Amino acid sequence: MRSDNVKTGMQQAPHRSLFNALGFTEEEMRKPMVGIVSSYNEIVPGHMNLDKIVEAVKMGVAEAGGVPVVFPAIAVCDGIAMGHVGMKYSLVTRDLIADSTECMALAHQFDALVMVPNCDKNVPGLLMAAARINVPTVFVSGGPMLAGRVKGQKRSLSSMFEAVGSHAAGTMSEEEVREFEEKVCPTCGSCSGMYTANSMNCLTEALGMGLRGNGTIPAVYSDRIKLAKHAGMAVMEMLKQNICPRDIMTKEAVLNALTVDMALGCSTNSMLHLPAIAHEIGFDFDIAMANEISEKTPNLCHLAPAGPTYMEDLNEAGGVYAVMKELSELGLLNENCMTVTGKTIGENIKDAMNKDPEVIRPLDNPYSKTGGLAVLKGNLAPDGSVVKRSAVVPEMMVHEGPARVFECEEDAIEAIKSGKIVAGDVVVIRYEGPKGGPGMREMLNPTSAIAGMGLGSSVALITDGRFSGASRGASIGHVSPEAAVGGPIALVEEGDIISIDIPNYSLNVKVSGEVLAERAAKWQPREPKVNSGYLARYREMVTSGNRGAILEKVGK
């Protein structure tokens, strides 16, 4: 056992004295030591129930013959951090989570790990850590929130942000906004649509790192507690069989996850996190691969914000395994990939069934024949940009309009809410990328304001920042290279005509190469917005959005 490095032999007598201080018995000292990475806190709604999940995991580990030991991981609530300086501190936590978990796991020589994340950056951060540490590891999330109900209709957090935009447009009263405020988030759990947290928890199943139901069983269901107990038991079986994350998270598994992403219509943030996870296993993930996979993968689900269904509905319809079963009929998955069950993907999904063809469209009736995400390239985004095309209305799939240029998110929101943005415009928000932000803020406030103002079918938004999974409409993010390094988005001027063609994967500004070259010669880098603390260090090390905003050595 790896933990023998801190428990066995005369040289480890001082170590054993410290375990004695922890209350370890002699019997426990002879058993495998399993780290339970708890993301529990009292500020994130998706994490407030994780203490119960952790206790259930501990019971499962102990019942299967291991000794569970809990240590923490931090978490940020993207909703609470949205629209102010706090959002600069969201994406950056992904690497803090990975680094700190690596430190704790290797410093204390755990034999195995159970990761208990839920919301946006914890899942990819812990997947990155799992690949680095490479001891038997199982994931079990806290589960999604139930949808709220307002005037008899299911609603979620995206409805709340759009209600604020409707109020600004004068189409919703303050009292109506208050009703949304009180009802859209009725339980603990990750927000109830196919936003980033739920996207990543579902993709954890597709990767093979979580048990069936990890992405969809609601947080308040007792089945979630049972799942956590089984996760504790499963990691002990993995330990016996010596199945480790790098046996599971292979190139083929990552491509499986991207395929499932296309069918589910996941958050554009998955196109930041899958490359970062792939980087940890030595797979150079080119985001342009998304288009190749998208061309042959039907979009089978339209969960909020793309449609009227929610995570609880996907769970009842058969969950991620039912979606994967549909895809397997087209031969789109590598079914030989190993999973935390000790069985292959093919063995796991063999008996899965689609129980609701309205929630999971069958192959002969998809929402579209192509997947939910698209990568657009052109003279405005030579290295790529990402759009959730399953959440774009048909009339905006191809669009041309004048650029309305803003140097930060706040200025754009003010213009939208004051009526300065009109039908046909293309809002450009720049200097919000990984380096420019720094931290690559999500743009849920401006996209929700556009929708709330009734402009969702006539106005596009382009940014070198990113979008919440709750964003919908012609919202194109991750524009690379970003403005802060002199990318073409920094050269766009007010009134330039921008051409968007999602079916043909293109994003261009209709300005000649000569003019762009003249502008580039005059361009000067901006003074950094932050010069101290973690964000300053992050700015120096982070790469562009098309590479997953991974960290590299300064000067590399």
Coordinates of C-alpha atoms in Angstrom, one line a residue:
M1 CA 0.0 0.0 0.0
R2 CA 1.2 3.5 -0.8
S3 CA 0.2 4.6 2.7
D4 CA 2.9 2.2 4.1
N5 CA 5.2 5.1 3.3
V6 CA 3.8 6.9 6.3
K7 CA 2.6 4.0 8.5
T8 CA 5.0 1.0 8.3
G9 CA 8.6 0.4 9.6
M10 CA 10.8 1.9 12.4
Q11 CA 11.5 5.0 10.4
Q12 CA 7.8 5.7 10.4
A13 CA 7.4 5.6 14.2
P14 CA 7.2 9.4 14.4
H15 CA 4.5 9.3 11.7
R16 CA 2.6 6.7 13.6
S17 CA 2.7 8.9 16.7
L18 CA 0.8 11.6 14.7
F19 CA -1.7 9.0 13.5
N20 CA -2.1 8.1 17.2
A21 CA -2.9 11.8 17.8
L22 CA -5.6 11.5 15.2
G23 CA -7.2 8.6 17.1
F24 CA -6.2 5.9 14.6
T25 CA -6.5 2.3 16.0
E26 CA -4.0 -0.4 15.3
E27 CA -6.6 -2.1 13.2
E28 CA -7.1 1.0 11.0
M29 CA -3.3 1.4 10.6
R30 CA -3.4 -2.0 8.7
K31 CA -6.1 -0.9 6.3
P32 CA -5.9 1.2 3.1
M33 CA -6.2 4.9 3.7
V34 CA -8.8 6.6 1.4
G35 CA -8.8 10.4 1.1
I36 CA -12.3 11.9 0.8
V37 CA -11.9 15.3 -1.0
S38 CA -14.8 17.3 0.3
S39 CA -15.9 20.5 -1.4
Y40 CA -18.4 21.3 1.3
N41 CA -19.0 24.9 2.3
E42 CA -21.8 27.1 3.4
I43 CA -21.7 29.7 0.6
V44 CA -22.4 27.6 -2.6
P45 CA -25.9 26.1 -2.8
G46 CA -24.5 23.2 -4.7
H47 CA -22.1 22.4 -1.9
M48 CA -24.2 22.9 1.2
N49 CA -25.3 19.3 1.2
L50 CA -21.9 17.8 0.6
D51 CA -21.4 17.0 4.3
K52 CA -24.1 14.4 3.9
I53 CA -22.6 13.0 0.7
V54 CA -19.2 12.8 2.4
E55 CA -20.6 10.9 5.4
A56 CA -22.3 8.5 3.1
V57 CA -19.0 8.0 1.2
K58 CA -17.2 7.4 4.5
M59 CA -19.7 4.7 5.3
G60 CA -19.2 3.0 2.0
V61 CA -15.4 3.1 2.3
A62 CA -15.5 1.7 5.8
E63 CA -18.0 -1.0 5.0
A64 CA -15.6 -2.2 2.2
G65 CA -12.6 -2.3 4.4
G66 CA -10.9 1.1 4.1
V67 CA -10.2 4.0 6.4
P68 CA -11.8 7.2 5.1
V69 CA -10.0 10.5 5.9
V70 CA -11.6 13.8 4.8
F71 CA -9.7 16.9 3.6
P72 CA -11.2 20.0 1.9
A73 CA -11.3 21.7 -1.5
I74 CA -12.4 25.2 -2.1
A75 CA -15.3 26.3 -4.3
V76 CA -16.8 29.5 -5.7
C77 CA -20.4 30.0 -6.6
D78 CA -20.4 31.4 -10.1
G79 CA -23.9 32.8 -9.6
I80 CA -23.0 34.8 -6.5
A81 CA -19.6 35.8 -8.1
M82 CA -21.4 36.9 -11.4
G83 CA -21.2 40.5 -12.7
H84 CA -18.5 42.0 -10.4
V85 CA -14.9 41.6 -9.6
G86 CA -15.6 38.2 -7.9
M87 CA -16.0 36.5 -11.3
K88 CA -12.3 37.1 -11.9
Y89 CA -11.8 34.5 -9.1
S90 CA -13.9 31.7 -10.5
L91 CA -12.0 30.0 -13.4
V92 CA -8.7 30.6 -11.6
T93 CA -9.8 28.3 -8.7
R94 CA -9.8 25.3 -11.1
D95 CA -6.0 25.2 -10.9
L96 CA -5.9 26.0 -7.2
I97 CA -8.2 23.1 -6.6
A98 CA -6.0 20.7 -8.7
D99 CA -2.8 21.9 -7.2
S100 CA -4.0 21.8 -3.6
T101 CA -5.5 18.4 -4.0
E102 CA -2.3 17.0 -5.5
C103 CA -0.4 18.5 -2.6
M104 CA -2.6 16.9 0.1
A105 CA -2.9 13.5 -1.6
L106 CA 0.8 13.0 -2.2
A107 CA 2.0 14.6 1.0
H108 CA -0.1 12.1 3.0
Q109 CA 0.3 9.1 0.7
F110 CA -3.4 8.1 0.4
D111 CA -4.0 4.7 -1.2
A112 CA -7.1 5.9 -3.0
L113 CA -9.4 8.9 -3.3
V114 CA -13.1 9.8 -3.6
M115 CA -13.7 13.2 -5.0
V116 CA -16.8 15.0 -3.8
P117 CA -17.3 18.1 -6.0
N118 CA -20.4 19.7 -7.5
C119 CA -20.2 23.1 -9.0
D120 CA -18.4 24.6 -11.9
K121 CA -14.6 24.5 -11.3
N122 CA -14.5 21.7 -8.7
V123 CA -15.3 19.0 -11.1
P124 CA -12.6 19.8 -13.7
G125 CA -10.1 20.8 -11.1
L126 CA -10.5 17.5 -9.3
L127 CA -10.4 15.5 -12.6
M128 CA -7.1 17.2 -13.3
A129 CA -5.8 16.3 -9.9
A130 CA -7.0 12.7 -10.3
A131 CA -5.0 12.4 -13.5
R132 CA -1.9 13.8 -11.8
I133 CA -2.1 11.7 -8.6
N134 CA -3.2 8.5 -10.4
V135 CA -4.3 6.4 -7.5
P136 CA -7.7 4.6 -7.6
T137 CA -10.3 7.4 -7.7
V138 CA -14.1 7.7 -7.9
F139 CA -16.2 10.8 -8.3
V140 CA -19.6 11.5 -6.7
S141 CA -21.1 14.9 -7.0
G142 CA -23.7 16.6 -4.8
G143 CA -26.3 16.5 -7.5
P144 CA -28.5 19.0 -9.3
M145 CA -31.1 21.3 -7.8
L146 CA -34.8 20.7 -8.6
A147 CA -36.3 23.2 -11.0
G148 CA -38.3 26.0 -9.5
R149 CA -41.9 26.8 -10.5
V150 CA -43.2 30.3 -11.3
K151 CA -46.9 30.6 -12.4
G152 CA -47.0 26.8 -13.1
Q153 CA -43.9 26.7 -15.3
K154 CA -40.6 25.2 -14.4
R155 CA -37.8 27.8 -14.1
S156 CA -34.1 28.0 -13.2
L157 CA -31.4 30.5 -12.5
S158 CA -31.1 31.6 -16.1
S159 CA -34.8 32.7 -15.9
M160 CA -33.8 34.8 -12.9
F161 CA -31.1 36.7 -14.8
E162 CA -33.4 37.2 -17.8
A163 CA -36.1 38.5 -15.5
V164 CA -33.8 41.4 -14.5
G165 CA -33.4 42.2 -18.2
S166 CA -37.1 42.1 -18.6
H167 CA -37.5 44.6 -15.7
A168 CA -35.0 46.9 -17.4
A169 CA -37.1 46.7 -20.6
G170 CA -40.2 47.6 -18.7
T171 CA -41.9 44.3 -19.4
M172 CA -41.8 42.9 -15.9
S173 CA -42.7 44.5 -12.6
E174 CA -40.5 44.5 -9.5
E175 CA -43.1 42.3 -7.8
E176 CA -42.8 39.8 -10.6
V177 CA -39.0 39.8 -10.4
R178 CA -39.4 39.2 -6.6
E179 CA -41.5 36.1 -7.3
F180 CA -38.8 34.7 -9.6
E181 CA -36.2 35.6 -6.9
E182 CA -38.1 33.5 -4.3
K183 CA -38.9 30.5 -6.5
V184 CA -36.3 29.7 -9.2
C185 CA -33.8 28.1 -6.8
P186 CA -36.0 26.0 -4.5
T187 CA -33.5 23.4 -3.2
C188 CA -29.8 22.8 -2.6
G189 CA -27.8 21.4 -5.5
S190 CA -26.1 22.6 -8.7
C191 CA -28.5 24.9 -10.7
S192 CA -31.1 22.9 -12.5
G193 CA -30.3 23.4 -16.2
M194 CA -27.6 22.0 -18.3
Y195 CA -25.2 24.7 -17.0
T196 CA -21.5 24.1 -16.4
A197 CA -21.7 22.2 -13.2
N198 CA -24.2 19.7 -14.5
S199 CA -22.4 19.5 -17.8
M200 CA -19.2 18.5 -16.1
N201 CA -20.9 16.1 -13.7
C202 CA -22.6 14.4 -16.7
L203 CA -19.3 14.3 -18.6
T204 CA -17.7 12.7 -15.6
E205 CA -20.0 9.7 -16.2
A206 CA -19.1 9.8 -19.9
L207 CA -15.4 9.8 -19.0
G208 CA -16.0 6.7 -16.9
M209 CA -14.9 8.5 -13.6
G210 CA -18.4 8.5 -12.0
L211 CA -21.0 5.9 -11.3
R212 CA -24.4 5.9 -13.1
G213 CA -26.5 8.8 -12.0
N214 CA -23.6 11.0 -10.9
G215 CA -24.7 13.8 -13.2
T216 CA -28.5 13.6 -12.9
I217 CA -29.8 12.2 -9.6
P218 CA -31.2 15.4 -7.8
A219 CA -29.4 16.6 -4.7
V220 CA -32.4 16.1 -2.5
Y221 CA -33.2 12.5 -3.5
S222 CA -32.2 9.7 -1.2
D223 CA -30.8 7.9 -4.2
R224 CA -28.0 10.5 -4.1
I225 CA -27.0 9.2 -0.6
K226 CA -27.1 5.6 -1.9
L227 CA -24.9 6.6 -4.8
A228 CA -22.3 8.1 -2.4
K229 CA -22.2 4.9 -0.4
H230 CA -21.7 2.9 -3.6
A231 CA -18.9 5.3 -4.6
G232 CA -17.1 4.5 -1.4
M233 CA -17.5 0.8 -2.0
A234 CA -16.4 1.2 -5.7
V235 CA -13.1 2.9 -4.9
M236 CA -12.2 -0.1 -2.6
E237 CA -12.9 -2.5 -5.5
M238 CA -10.8 -0.3 -7.8
L239 CA -8.0 -0.5 -5.3
K240 CA -8.1 -4.3 -5.3
Q241 CA -8.0 -4.3 -9.1
N242 CA -5.5 -1.5 -9.3
I243 CA -7.6 0.5 -11.7
C244 CA -6.3 4.1 -11.8
P245 CA -7.5 7.4 -13.4
R246 CA -5.1 7.1 -16.3
D247 CA -6.4 3.7 -17.1
I248 CA -9.8 5.4 -17.5
M249 CA -9.1 8.9 -18.7
T250 CA -7.6 8.1 -22.0
K251 CA -7.7 10.0 -25.3
E252 CA -10.6 7.8 -26.3
A253 CA -12.5 8.5 -23.1
V254 CA -12.0 12.3 -23.6
L255 CA -13.4 11.9 -27.2
N256 CA -16.3 9.9 -25.8
A257 CA -17.0 12.8 -23.4
L258 CA -16.9 15.3 -26.2
T259 CA -19.3 13.2 -28.2
V260 CA -21.8 13.0 -25.3
D261 CA -21.3 16.7 -24.8
M262 CA -22.6 17.3 -28.3
A263 CA -25.7 15.1 -27.7
L264 CA -26.5 16.7 -24.4
G265 CA -25.9 20.3 -25.5
C266 CA -23.5 21.1 -22.7
S267 CA -22.1 24.4 -21.5
T268 CA -19.4 26.1 -23.7
N269 CA -17.2 25.9 -20.6
S270 CA -16.7 22.2 -21.3
M271 CA -14.5 23.4 -24.2
L272 CA -12.2 25.0 -21.5
H273 CA -12.2 22.1 -19.2
L274 CA -11.9 19.1 -21.5
P275 CA -8.7 20.5 -23.0
A276 CA -7.3 21.1 -19.5
I277 CA -8.1 17.5 -18.4
A278 CA -6.7 16.2 -21.7
H279 CA -3.5 18.2 -21.0
E280 CA -3.0 16.3 -17.7
I281 CA -3.0 12.9 -19.5
G282 CA -0.7 14.2 -22.3
F283 CA -3.4 14.5 -25.0
D284 CA -3.0 17.7 -27.1
F285 CA -6.7 18.6 -27.4
D286 CA -7.4 20.7 -30.5
I287 CA -10.8 22.4 -30.0
A288 CA -11.4 22.2 -33.8
M289 CA -11.9 18.5 -33.2
A290 CA -15.3 19.5 -31.8
N291 CA -16.6 20.3 -35.3
E292 CA -15.6 17.0 -36.7
I293 CA -17.4 15.2 -33.9
S294 CA -20.3 17.6 -34.1
E295 CA -20.8 16.8 -37.8
K296 CA -21.7 13.2 -37.0
T297 CA -23.3 13.5 -33.6
P298 CA -26.9 14.4 -33.3
N299 CA -28.1 16.9 -30.6
L300 CA -30.6 14.8 -28.6
C301 CA -31.4 17.1 -25.6
H302 CA -32.5 20.7 -25.1
L303 CA -32.3 21.2 -21.4
A304 CA -32.5 24.7 -19.9
P305 CA -31.5 27.2 -21.1
A306 CA -31.8 25.7 -24.6
G307 CA -35.3 24.3 -23.9
P308 CA -38.0 23.6 -21.3
T309 CA -36.6 20.4 -19.7
Y310 CA -34.3 20.2 -16.6
M311 CA -31.9 17.8 -14.9
E312 CA -34.6 16.1 -13.0
D313 CA -36.3 15.3 -16.3
L314 CA -33.1 13.9 -17.8
N315 CA -32.7 11.7 -14.7
E316 CA -36.2 10.3 -15.1
A317 CA -35.6 9.7 -18.8
G318 CA -32.7 7.4 -18.1
G319 CA -29.9 9.9 -17.5
V320 CA -26.5 10.0 -19.2
Y321 CA -26.4 6.3 -19.9
A322 CA -29.6 6.5 -21.9
V323 CA -28.1 9.2 -24.0
M324 CA -24.9 7.1 -24.5
K325 CA -27.0 4.1 -25.4
E326 CA -28.6 6.1 -28.3
L327 CA -25.2 7.2 -29.5
S328 CA -23.9 3.7 -29.3
E329 CA -26.5 2.7 -31.9
L330 CA -24.6 4.9 -34.4
G331 CA -21.2 3.5 -33.3
L332 CA -20.2 7.0 -32.1
L333 CA -18.6 5.8 -28.8
N334 CA -15.5 3.8 -28.0
E335 CA -17.2 1.2 -25.8
N336 CA -14.0 -0.5 -24.8
C337 CA -13.0 2.3 -22.4
M338 CA -12.6 1.2 -18.8
T339 CA -14.7 2.9 -16.0
V340 CA -14.8 3.1 -12.2
T341 CA -17.2 0.2 -12.2
G342 CA -14.4 -2.2 -13.3
K343 CA -16.4 -2.7 -16.5
T344 CA -16.2 -1.0 -19.9
I345 CA -18.5 1.7 -21.2
G346 CA -20.2 -0.8 -23.4
E347 CA -20.9 -3.2 -20.5
N348 CA -22.2 -0.3 -18.4
I349 CA -24.7 1.0 -21.0
K350 CA -25.9 -2.4 -22.3
D351 CA -29.2 -2.3 -20.5
A352 CA -29.8 1.5 -20.5
M353 CA -33.1 2.7 -21.9
N354 CA -34.5 6.0 -23.2
K355 CA -37.7 6.3 -21.1
D356 CA -38.8 9.7 -22.4
P357 CA -38.4 10.5 -26.1
E358 CA -39.5 14.1 -25.4
V359 CA -36.5 14.7 -23.1
I360 CA -34.0 12.5 -24.9
R361 CA -34.9 12.6 -28.6
P362 CA -34.4 9.3 -30.4
L363 CA -31.9 9.1 -33.3
D364 CA -34.7 9.4 -35.9
N365 CA -35.9 12.6 -34.4
P366 CA -33.0 14.7 -33.1
Y367 CA -33.2 18.4 -32.4
S368 CA -30.5 18.7 -35.0
K369 CA -28.3 16.3 -36.9
T370 CA -25.2 18.1 -35.6
G371 CA -24.0 18.6 -32.0
G372 CA -24.6 21.3 -29.5
L373 CA -21.3 23.1 -29.7
A374 CA -19.4 24.6 -32.6
V375 CA -15.9 26.1 -33.0
L376 CA -15.8 29.1 -35.3
K377 CA -12.7 30.4 -36.9
G378 CA -11.8 33.3 -39.2
N379 CA -9.9 36.6 -39.2
L380 CA -11.6 37.6 -36.0
A381 CA -10.7 34.3 -34.2
P382 CA -7.8 32.6 -36.0
D383 CA -7.3 30.2 -33.1
G384 CA -11.0 29.6 -32.6
S385 CA -14.0 30.6 -30.7
V386 CA -16.9 28.6 -29.2
V387 CA -20.7 28.9 -29.4
K388 CA -23.5 26.7 -27.9
R389 CA -25.3 26.4 -31.2
S390 CA -28.1 24.3 -29.7
A391 CA -29.1 27.4 -27.8
V392 CA -29.1 29.8 -30.8
V393 CA -32.4 30.6 -32.5
P394 CA -32.5 29.7 -36.2
E395 CA -32.5 33.3 -37.5
M396 CA -29.2 34.0 -35.7
M397 CA -27.3 31.0 -37.1
V398 CA -26.1 33.3 -39.9
H399 CA -25.9 37.0 -39.1
E400 CA -24.1 40.2 -40.1
G401 CA -24.2 43.4 -38.1
P402 CA -22.2 46.4 -36.9
A403 CA -19.8 46.0 -34.1
R404 CA -20.6 47.8 -30.8
V405 CA -17.3 47.7 -29.0
F406 CA -16.8 47.6 -25.2
E407 CA -13.6 47.3 -23.2
C408 CA -15.3 45.5 -20.3
E409 CA -18.5 43.7 -19.3
E410 CA -19.8 46.5 -17.1
D411 CA -19.9 49.1 -20.0
A412 CA -21.7 46.6 -22.2
I413 CA -24.4 45.9 -19.6
E414 CA -25.0 49.6 -19.1
A415 CA -25.4 50.1 -22.9
I416 CA -27.8 47.1 -23.2
K417 CA -30.0 48.1 -20.3
S418 CA -30.2 51.8 -21.4
G419 CA -31.5 50.8 -24.8
K420 CA -28.3 51.8 -26.8
I421 CA -28.1 48.3 -28.4
V422 CA -30.6 47.7 -31.2
A423 CA -31.7 44.8 -33.4
G424 CA -28.9 43.7 -35.7
D425 CA -26.0 44.9 -33.5
V426 CA -23.0 42.6 -32.7
V427 CA -21.9 43.4 -29.1
V428 CA -18.1 42.9 -28.7
I429 CA -16.7 42.7 -25.2
R430 CA -12.9 42.4 -25.1
Y431 CA -10.0 42.5 -22.6
E432 CA -12.0 39.9 -20.6
G433 CA -9.9 36.8 -21.6
P434 CA -7.7 34.7 -19.3
K435 CA -4.9 37.3 -19.3
G436 CA -7.0 40.4 -20.0
G437 CA -9.5 39.9 -17.3
P438 CA -7.5 38.4 -15.7
G439 CA -9.6 35.3 -15.0
M440 CA -11.9 35.1 -18.1
R441 CA -15.2 36.3 -16.6
E442 CA -18.5 34.7 -17.5
M443 CA -20.9 37.0 -19.4
L444 CA -24.3 35.8 -18.1
N445 CA -25.4 39.3 -17.2
P446 CA -25.1 40.8 -20.7
T447 CA -26.5 37.7 -22.4
S448 CA -29.4 37.7 -20.0
A449 CA -29.9 41.4 -20.5
I450 CA -30.1 40.9 -24.2
A451 CA -32.6 38.1 -23.9
G452 CA -34.6 40.1 -21.3
M453 CA -34.7 43.2 -23.5
G454 CA -36.3 41.1 -26.2
L455 CA -33.2 41.1 -28.5
G456 CA -32.2 37.4 -28.2
S457 CA -33.2 36.7 -31.8
S458 CA -31.6 39.8 -33.3
V459 CA -28.4 40.7 -31.4
A460 CA -25.1 38.7 -31.1
L461 CA -22.4 38.9 -28.5
I462 CA -18.8 38.1 -29.1
T463 CA -16.1 38.1 -26.4
D464 CA -12.6 36.8 -25.5
G465 CA -14.2 36.0 -22.1
R466 CA -16.6 33.1 -21.6
F467 CA -20.2 32.4 -20.9
S468 CA -22.1 30.7 -18.2
G469 CA -23.9 27.5 -19.2
A470 CA -27.0 29.5 -18.4
S471 CA -26.4 31.8 -21.4
R472 CA -28.4 31.4 -24.5
G473 CA -28.5 33.1 -27.9
A474 CA -25.8 33.9 -30.4
S475 CA -23.2 34.1 -27.7
I476 CA -19.7 33.4 -29.0
G477 CA -16.9 33.2 -26.5
H478 CA -13.2 32.1 -26.0
V479 CA -12.2 34.3 -29.0
S480 CA -8.5 33.4 -29.5
P481 CA -6.0 35.0 -29.5
E482 CA -7.5 37.3 -26.9
A483 CA -7.3 41.1 -27.0
A484 CA -4.7 41.3 -24.2
V485 CA -2.1 39.7 -26.4
G486 CA -3.1 41.7 -29.5
G487 CA -5.5 39.2 -31.0
P488 CA -7.7 40.5 -33.9
I489 CA -10.6 41.2 -31.5
A490 CA -8.4 44.0 -30.1
L491 CA -8.4 45.6 -33.6
V492 CA -12.2 45.8 -34.1
E493 CA -13.6 49.3 -34.3
E494 CA -17.1 50.6 -33.7
G495 CA -19.2 50.0 -36.8
D496 CA -17.1 47.4 -38.4
I497 CA -19.3 44.7 -39.9
I498 CA -19.0 41.3 -38.3
S499 CA -20.1 38.2 -40.1
I500 CA -21.2 35.1 -38.2
D501 CA -21.8 31.8 -40.0
I502 CA -22.3 29.1 -37.5
P503 CA -23.2 26.3 -40.0
N504 CA -20.0 27.0 -41.8
Y505 CA -18.0 27.5 -38.6
S506 CA -16.8 31.0 -39.5
L507 CA -16.4 34.3 -37.6
N508 CA -15.0 37.3 -39.5
V509 CA -14.8 41.1 -39.4
K510 CA -15.3 42.5 -42.9
V511 CA -12.2 44.6 -42.9
S512 CA -9.3 44.0 -45.3
G513 CA -6.1 42.3 -44.2
E514 CA -4.2 45.5 -45.0
V515 CA -6.4 47.6 -42.7
L516 CA -6.1 45.0 -39.9
A517 CA -2.3 45.0 -40.3
E518 CA -2.3 48.9 -40.1
R519 CA -4.3 48.7 -36.9
A520 CA -2.1 46.0 -35.5
A521 CA 1.0 48.1 -36.1
K522 CA -0.6 50.9 -34.0
W523 CA -1.9 48.6 -31.2
Q524 CA -0.3 48.9 -27.8
P525 CA -0.8 46.5 -24.9
R526 CA -2.9 47.8 -22.1
E527 CA -1.8 48.2 -18.5
P528 CA -2.7 45.1 -16.5
K529 CA -5.9 45.5 -14.5
V530 CA -4.3 43.6 -11.6
N531 CA -0.7 43.8 -10.4
S532 CA -0.7 41.9 -7.2
G533 CA -1.9 38.7 -5.6
Y534 CA -2.9 35.4 -7.2
L535 CA -4.6 37.0 -10.2
A536 CA -1.3 38.7 -11.2
R537 CA 0.6 35.4 -11.0
Y538 CA -2.2 33.7 -12.9
R539 CA -2.1 36.4 -15.6
E540 CA 1.6 35.7 -16.2
M541 CA 1.1 31.9 -16.5
V542 CA -2.2 31.4 -18.2
T543 CA -2.6 30.4 -21.9
S544 CA -5.5 31.3 -24.2
G545 CA -9.0 30.0 -24.2
N546 CA -8.5 27.7 -27.1
R547 CA -5.9 25.8 -25.1
G548 CA -8.2 25.4 -22.1
A549 CA -6.6 28.4 -20.2
I550 CA -4.1 26.0 -18.8
L551 CA -1.1 27.3 -16.8
E552 CA 2.4 27.2 -18.2
K553 CA 5.8 28.4 -16.9
V554 CA 6.4 32.1 -17.3
G555 CA 8.2 32.8 -20.5
K556 CA 7.5 29.4 -22.1

